[in-house]
């Protein structure tokens, strides 16, 4: 027969779906169409090289042969090979009627210019109709021993003609170019069958010639390593010469991992047992060995290297590691402290994280060399008294196809002002990603308009969990507007669309305050999740116009637990109402806190992180007429906190009617932490500065027990006559109200230990979830604390735990004036235009101040306006603020009011 030959050139990685044999192995075990790979070491995975590698295979559909030996008589049988249709075949047809000695050939097959070294066959051998001991010879150009490129042994695939199997074998020599491909089939008669038994060879679907097979893994736990555990610098000079191929490690010990020690014993607990025991302390010392050094080698052939974009490794470690390949650092985990060490080969690093943790790393192909490659691991203890050490490089394997982009932990955060929102998200791949923003009314069926604004990431990088984080800031928002946003990109795909809305940029507002969510603290993460979600649902349903979700800290139980962060950020509210977070003692131990939360005006030096693996810093923002400062109370560097607060209050205090401070460690609580030494230290050092700077209220957590303080000044009771539970308190200068929140998730409660504490006006511990609705006006702040969980029929959901109104003693109401600010272009230059309208019954004096100049107006009459347009002398200007100071008489007293209004960028 003559049939047009069809040759398909395909990406071998895509076709083979990651299933491949070990290098040099012939895979011949097939059952019911599924071929069995040789047993592999525990922990290895079957992966294919990435789609960018560019090596292709050549598939030849068997039914497209251009010739056969039909009519030839072999062993008394006339060859009559043919083609039949079959829905299970790759091309819809397959070759049938094949017997011992059957031949088919394919003229002029283009095998490409890249050498190919494997042959994959897809076929059916019906054990009920076929012979035994099937094999196939493949030749190029002519049927001779010199031109034979493969002999492949085949096994039965099942008991019918629909059970396909596949096998892959190495070619006897690499092939490329244009050739005639000749296939010869061999099969022995099946013993014991009657004379009419057909003894078929089988049916052939396709042949595929491909590149050299990649191994399942280049390294596994079962591989041996050279190692040094004597507490010395192997290079002798602090260099990385010990990580290179030329280093002589012949004097080192050699063994198979995992490697580890728990004070000299192999069992670390938690299921982590060292196969090879490492020395715990060096000779003559009681201190733990600071750094261990391990090396081994693996082979990568030229053909394999041509297919690789990268290798992916998995390593389990305690406390920190650095990984080098051929002398080049390819990964480091919890290793920041190494950077500042006097000797990188002999130092402590990492953090005490409990059980060993597992991380993945990538080895780029350009770091690899054809032939022998050297991999080296530096393993660090975190301190002299660290009890355990562990390392297990369980896999180093060809990287599979790039995973599809996944967006996770998307969260909206408060911005520097009410006209901004911050955003963070995680993704599993490090690809370019942006955020898009548009007015929600302009987004139809998820399609963003051409006018949508695109925001590049302001900060990004790898995370402690092996993912990637991105931060952006949405600026120039308009008031009373609903916005839609998404993150990702056209090339890699977009997240779901989420929305948020702004409200009035001036005037009254409310926000919600939540005590420590600390999800995971109960030991039942699902239960904590349900409680946290329910509290948010109750609070936002009851106060739908609340403008912030303010957390007292301890967002999670374990600082580095991504499962707990996933739980914390699961509620949809965290993508529609801006979060305000506080760094708690359960958050501080990992950079995950900084990577998950994008806070405004962050000062990482004030209250800075205690080490390279922890989080820290103070921040502030101005929301309407309230100046909020949030400090990292894990740091007791009071001097740096004080300097931060003094600077921010000096620069921003005049713009605010109220000043609110937040930190995690309550200094006026009555439960388990009330007499802790670190709490007493804060109680002794913080209140005087808080009073001096004129803070009105302090929001705190940590003690999982609701406490409202009396008004306190300089660390002492401000007014001995104040009544416990007083519904309204009026604060003189320096007098401060302190609020300690109870649990919002129900994950943990502490019983009251100091019921007679001098500072406690209201104490409540019912072991039910709480939240507080805080309402702010020009004259008062009202703190209303409610149950988000019923405590019996008498105390239902949203029953009030406590309510207090905070006012300023002797405060006068601001003068009633309205301010309107805009920009306009005059002769190509931008002008800032301000209109101030006097709504009082008496004249007022007005001063308008901008970045480009100021203007004063005397005796602006009731109902009249003062207008000024101040030139910037620039063609384009950034957004900014105008400060208006108004002075007038009220009740025989002179009253001065200051207002701030914003204008957008122009030009």
PDB file of N, CA, C and O in Angstrom, residues 302-341:
ATOM      1  N   UNK A 302      25.966  16.033  28.346  1.00  0.00           N
ATOM      2  CA  UNK A 302      25.707  17.118  27.386  1.00  0.00           C
ATOM      3  C   UNK A 302      24.266  17.084  26.911  1.00  0.00           C
ATOM      4  O   UNK A 302      23.613  18.124  26.804  1.00  0.00           O
ATOM      5  N   UNK A 303      23.763  15.868  26.594  1.00  0.00           N
ATOM      6  CA  UNK A 303      22.394  15.761  26.101  1.00  0.00           C
ATOM      7  C   UNK A 303      21.370  16.184  27.128  1.00  0.00           C
ATOM      8  O   UNK A 303      20.359  16.803  26.795  1.00  0.00           O
ATOM      9  N   UNK A 304      21.624  15.836  28.382  1.00  0.00           N
ATOM     10  CA  UNK A 304      20.705  16.261  29.439  1.00  0.00           C
ATOM     11  C   UNK A 304      20.772  17.769  29.642  1.00  0.00           C
ATOM     12  O   UNK A 304      19.740  18.441  29.771  1.00  0.00           O
ATOM     13  N   UNK A 305      21.968  18.318  29.647  1.00  0.00           N
ATOM     14  CA  UNK A 305      22.118  19.745  29.884  1.00  0.00           C
ATOM     15  C   UNK A 305      21.416  20.566  28.814  1.00  0.00           C
ATOM     16  O   UNK A 305      20.857  21.639  29.085  1.00  0.00           O
ATOM     17  N   UNK A 306      21.412  20.043  27.579  1.00  0.00           N
ATOM     18  CA  UNK A 306      20.742  20.761  26.496  1.00  0.00           C
ATOM     19  C   UNK A 306      19.241  20.870  26.724  1.00  0.00           C
ATOM     20  O   UNK A 306      18.584  21.760  26.178  1.00  0.00           O
ATOM     21  N   UNK A 307      18.680  19.976  27.539  1.00  0.00           N
ATOM     22  CA  UNK A 307      17.240  19.974  27.777  1.00  0.00           C
ATOM     23  C   UNK A 307      16.833  20.765  29.023  1.00  0.00           C
ATOM     24  O   UNK A 307      15.653  21.036  29.223  1.00  0.00           O
ATOM     25  N   UNK A 308      17.781  21.085  29.858  1.00  0.00           N
ATOM     26  CA  UNK A 308      17.458  21.629  31.174  1.00  0.00           C
ATOM     27  C   UNK A 308      17.395  23.144  31.174  1.00  0.00           C
ATOM     28  O   UNK A 308      18.276  23.815  30.623  1.00  0.00           O
ATOM     29  N   UNK A 309      16.375  23.672  31.803  1.00  0.00           N
ATOM     30  CA  UNK A 309      16.362  25.071  32.203  1.00  0.00           C
ATOM     31  C   UNK A 309      16.886  25.206  33.617  1.00  0.00           C
ATOM     32  O   UNK A 309      17.538  26.177  33.962  1.00  0.00           O
ATOM     33  N   UNK A 310      16.550  24.212  34.450  1.00  0.00           N
ATOM     34  CA  UNK A 310      16.946  24.283  35.847  1.00  0.00           C
ATOM     35  C   UNK A 310      16.715  22.941  36.507  1.00  0.00           C
ATOM     36  O   UNK A 310      16.051  22.059  35.958  1.00  0.00           O
ATOM     37  N   UNK A 311      17.287  22.806  37.683  1.00  0.00           N
ATOM     38  CA  UNK A 311      16.973  21.707  38.581  1.00  0.00           C
ATOM     39  C   UNK A 311      16.210  22.284  39.767  1.00  0.00           C
ATOM     40  O   UNK A 311      16.390  23.438  40.140  1.00  0.00           O
ATOM     41  N   UNK A 312      15.362  21.461  40.359  1.00  0.00           N
ATOM     42  CA  UNK A 312      14.646  21.885  41.558  1.00  0.00           C
ATOM     43  C   UNK A 312      15.014  20.932  42.681  1.00  0.00           C
ATOM     44  O   UNK A 312      15.072  19.714  42.496  1.00  0.00           O
ATOM     45  N   UNK A 313      15.324  21.515  43.831  1.00  0.00           N
ATOM     46  CA  UNK A 313      15.740  20.712  44.963  1.00  0.00           C
ATOM     47  C   UNK A 313      14.806  20.880  46.141  1.00  0.00           C
ATOM     48  O   UNK A 313      14.103  21.886  46.265  1.00  0.00           O
ATOM     49  N   UNK A 314      14.804  19.888  47.017  1.00  0.00           N
ATOM     50  CA  UNK A 314      14.051  19.952  48.269  1.00  0.00           C
ATOM     51  C   UNK A 314      15.016  19.644  49.399  1.00  0.00           C
ATOM     52  O   UNK A 314      15.730  18.631  49.353  1.00  0.00           O
ATOM     53  N   UNK A 315      15.044  20.518  50.395  1.00  0.00           N
ATOM     54  CA  UNK A 315      15.958  20.343  51.513  1.00  0.00           C
ATOM     55  C   UNK A 315      15.218  20.607  52.810  1.00  0.00           C
ATOM     56  O   UNK A 315      14.451  21.559  52.919  1.00  0.00           O
ATOM     57  N   UNK A 316      15.417  19.727  53.782  1.00  0.00           N
ATOM     58  CA  UNK A 316      14.846  19.882  55.114  1.00  0.00           C
ATOM     59  C   UNK A 316      15.983  20.219  56.060  1.00  0.00           C
ATOM     60  O   UNK A 316      17.027  19.542  56.041  1.00  0.00           O
ATOM     61  N   UNK A 317      15.797  21.239  56.903  1.00  0.00           N
ATOM     62  CA  UNK A 317      16.939  21.757  57.660  1.00  0.00           C
ATOM     63  C   UNK A 317      16.496  22.362  58.987  1.00  0.00           C
ATOM     64  O   UNK A 317      15.349  22.733  59.193  1.00  0.00           O
ATOM     65  N   UNK A 318      17.447  22.460  59.871  1.00  0.00           N
ATOM     66  CA  UNK A 318      17.327  23.138  61.149  1.00  0.00           C
ATOM     67  C   UNK A 318      18.766  23.466  61.568  1.00  0.00           C
ATOM     68  O   UNK A 318      19.575  22.563  61.752  1.00  0.00           O
ATOM     69  N   UNK A 319      19.193  24.735  61.639  1.00  0.00           N
ATOM     70  CA  UNK A 319      18.346  25.910  61.692  1.00  0.00           C
ATOM     71  C   UNK A 319      18.407  26.726  60.384  1.00  0.00           C
ATOM     72  O   UNK A 319      17.439  27.381  60.032  1.00  0.00           O
ATOM     73  N   UNK A 320      19.583  26.758  59.718  1.00  0.00           N
ATOM     74  CA  UNK A 320      19.731  27.554  58.499  1.00  0.00           C
ATOM     75  C   UNK A 320      20.676  26.830  57.548  1.00  0.00           C
ATOM     76  O   UNK A 320      21.528  26.041  57.971  1.00  0.00           O
ATOM     77  N   UNK A 321      20.528  27.114  56.245  1.00  0.00           N
ATOM     78  CA  UNK A 321      21.403  26.492  55.251  1.00  0.00           C
ATOM     79  C   UNK A 321      21.738  27.480  54.146  1.00  0.00           C
ATOM     80  O   UNK A 321      20.989  28.418  53.866  1.00  0.00           O
ATOM     81  N   UNK A 322      22.894  27.232  53.537  1.00  0.00           N
ATOM     82  CA  UNK A 322      23.235  27.818  52.243  1.00  0.00           C
ATOM     83  C   UNK A 322      23.648  26.674  51.316  1.00  0.00           C
ATOM     84  O   UNK A 322      24.320  25.732  51.747  1.00  0.00           O
ATOM     85  N   UNK A 323      23.260  26.799  50.038  1.00  0.00           N
ATOM     86  CA  UNK A 323      23.503  25.744  49.068  1.00  0.00           C
ATOM     87  C   UNK A 323      24.305  26.327  47.914  1.00  0.00           C
ATOM     88  O   UNK A 323      23.959  27.400  47.381  1.00  0.00           O
ATOM     89  N   UNK A 324      25.369  25.631  47.534  1.00  0.00           N
ATOM     90  CA  UNK A 324      26.256  26.076  46.462  1.00  0.00           C
ATOM     91  C   UNK A 324      26.351  24.971  45.411  1.00  0.00           C
ATOM     92  O   UNK A 324      26.367  23.781  45.750  1.00  0.00           O
ATOM     93  N   UNK A 325      26.420  25.368  44.148  1.00  0.00           N
ATOM     94  CA  UNK A 325      26.676  24.432  43.061  1.00  0.00           C
ATOM     95  C   UNK A 325      27.840  24.966  42.255  1.00  0.00           C
ATOM     96  O   UNK A 325      27.819  26.122  41.801  1.00  0.00           O
ATOM     97  N   UNK A 326      28.878  24.149  42.150  1.00  0.00           N
ATOM     98  CA  UNK A 326      30.096  24.530  41.428  1.00  0.00           C
ATOM     99  C   UNK A 326      30.643  25.871  41.916  1.00  0.00           C
ATOM    100  O   UNK A 326      31.095  26.712  41.144  1.00  0.00           O
ATOM    101  N   UNK A 327      30.566  26.056  43.239  1.00  0.00           N
ATOM    102  CA  UNK A 327      31.132  27.246  43.858  1.00  0.00           C
ATOM    103  C   UNK A 327      30.243  28.457  43.875  1.00  0.00           C
ATOM    104  O   UNK A 327      30.615  29.498  44.419  1.00  0.00           O
ATOM    105  N   UNK A 328      29.043  28.371  43.298  1.00  0.00           N
ATOM    106  CA  UNK A 328      28.142  29.518  43.231  1.00  0.00           C
ATOM    107  C   UNK A 328      26.939  29.285  44.141  1.00  0.00           C
ATOM    108  O   UNK A 328      26.309  28.223  44.094  1.00  0.00           O
ATOM    109  N   UNK A 329      26.621  30.280  44.954  1.00  0.00           N
ATOM    110  CA  UNK A 329      25.471  30.154  45.836  1.00  0.00           C
ATOM    111  C   UNK A 329      24.189  30.161  45.000  1.00  0.00           C
ATOM    112  O   UNK A 329      23.957  31.060  44.215  1.00  0.00           O
ATOM    113  N   UNK A 330      23.351  29.141  45.216  1.00  0.00           N
ATOM    114  CA  UNK A 330      22.084  29.060  44.490  1.00  0.00           C
ATOM    115  C   UNK A 330      20.883  29.245  45.406  1.00  0.00           C
ATOM    116  O   UNK A 330      19.777  29.493  44.938  1.00  0.00           O
ATOM    117  N   UNK A 331      21.069  29.111  46.723  1.00  0.00           N
ATOM    118  CA  UNK A 331      19.938  29.270  47.643  1.00  0.00           C
ATOM    119  C   UNK A 331      20.457  29.468  49.050  1.00  0.00           C
ATOM    120  O   UNK A 331      21.568  29.043  49.404  1.00  0.00           O
ATOM    121  N   UNK A 332      19.653  30.124  49.855  1.00  0.00           N
ATOM    122  CA  UNK A 332      19.912  30.277  51.281  1.00  0.00           C
ATOM    123  C   UNK A 332      18.591  30.408  52.009  1.00  0.00           C
ATOM    124  O   UNK A 332      17.668  31.060  51.512  1.00  0.00           O
ATOM    125  N   UNK A 333      18.489  29.785  53.154  1.00  0.00           N
ATOM    126  CA  UNK A 333      17.255  29.844  53.931  1.00  0.00           C
ATOM    127  C   UNK A 333      17.583  30.208  55.372  1.00  0.00           C
ATOM    128  O   UNK A 333      18.423  29.577  56.007  1.00  0.00           O
ATOM    129  N   UNK A 334      16.925  31.272  55.846  1.00  0.00           N
ATOM    130  CA  UNK A 334      17.103  31.810  57.201  1.00  0.00           C
ATOM    131  C   UNK A 334      18.589  32.110  57.429  1.00  0.00           C
ATOM    132  O   UNK A 334      19.118  31.931  58.528  1.00  0.00           O
ATOM    133  N   UNK A 335      19.276  32.579  56.399  1.00  0.00           N
ATOM    134  CA  UNK A 335      20.727  32.723  56.428  1.00  0.00           C
ATOM    135  C   UNK A 335      21.202  34.165  56.459  1.00  0.00           C
ATOM    136  O   UNK A 335      22.388  34.442  56.213  1.00  0.00           O
ATOM    137  N   UNK A 336      20.304  35.105  56.754  1.00  0.00           N
ATOM    138  CA  UNK A 336      20.674  36.514  56.679  1.00  0.00           C
ATOM    139  C   UNK A 336      21.845  36.868  57.596  1.00  0.00           C
ATOM    140  O   UNK A 336      22.677  37.724  57.273  1.00  0.00           O
ATOM    141  N   UNK A 337      21.922  36.238  58.744  1.00  0.00           N
ATOM    142  CA  UNK A 337      22.976  36.568  59.695  1.00  0.00           C
ATOM    143  C   UNK A 337      24.369  36.222  59.168  1.00  0.00           C
ATOM    144  O   UNK A 337      25.374  36.767  59.642  1.00  0.00           O
ATOM    145  N   UNK A 338      24.439  35.324  58.201  1.00  0.00           N
ATOM    146  CA  UNK A 338      25.742  34.957  57.654  1.00  0.00           C
ATOM    147  C   UNK A 338      26.407  36.159  56.991  1.00  0.00           C
ATOM    148  O   UNK A 338      27.633  36.301  57.004  1.00  0.00           O
ATOM    149  N   UNK A 339      25.573  37.043  56.414  1.00  0.00           N
ATOM    150  CA  UNK A 339      26.132  38.179  55.672  1.00  0.00           C
ATOM    151  C   UNK A 339      27.021  39.064  56.534  1.00  0.00           C
ATOM    152  O   UNK A 339      27.989  39.641  56.060  1.00  0.00           O
ATOM    153  N   UNK A 340      26.692  39.198  57.798  1.00  0.00           N
ATOM    154  CA  UNK A 340      27.478  40.072  58.661  1.00  0.00           C
ATOM    155  C   UNK A 340      28.515  39.349  59.487  1.00  0.00           C
ATOM    156  O   UNK A 340      29.152  39.957  60.359  1.00  0.00           O
ATOM    157  N   UNK A 341      28.709  38.060  59.225  1.00  0.00           N
ATOM    158  CA  UNK A 341      29.625  37.267  60.043  1.00  0.00           C
ATOM    159  C   UNK A 341      31.074  37.554  59.686  1.00  0.00           C
ATOM    160  O   UNK A 341      31.418  37.842  58.537  1.00  0.00           O
TER     161      UNK A 341
END
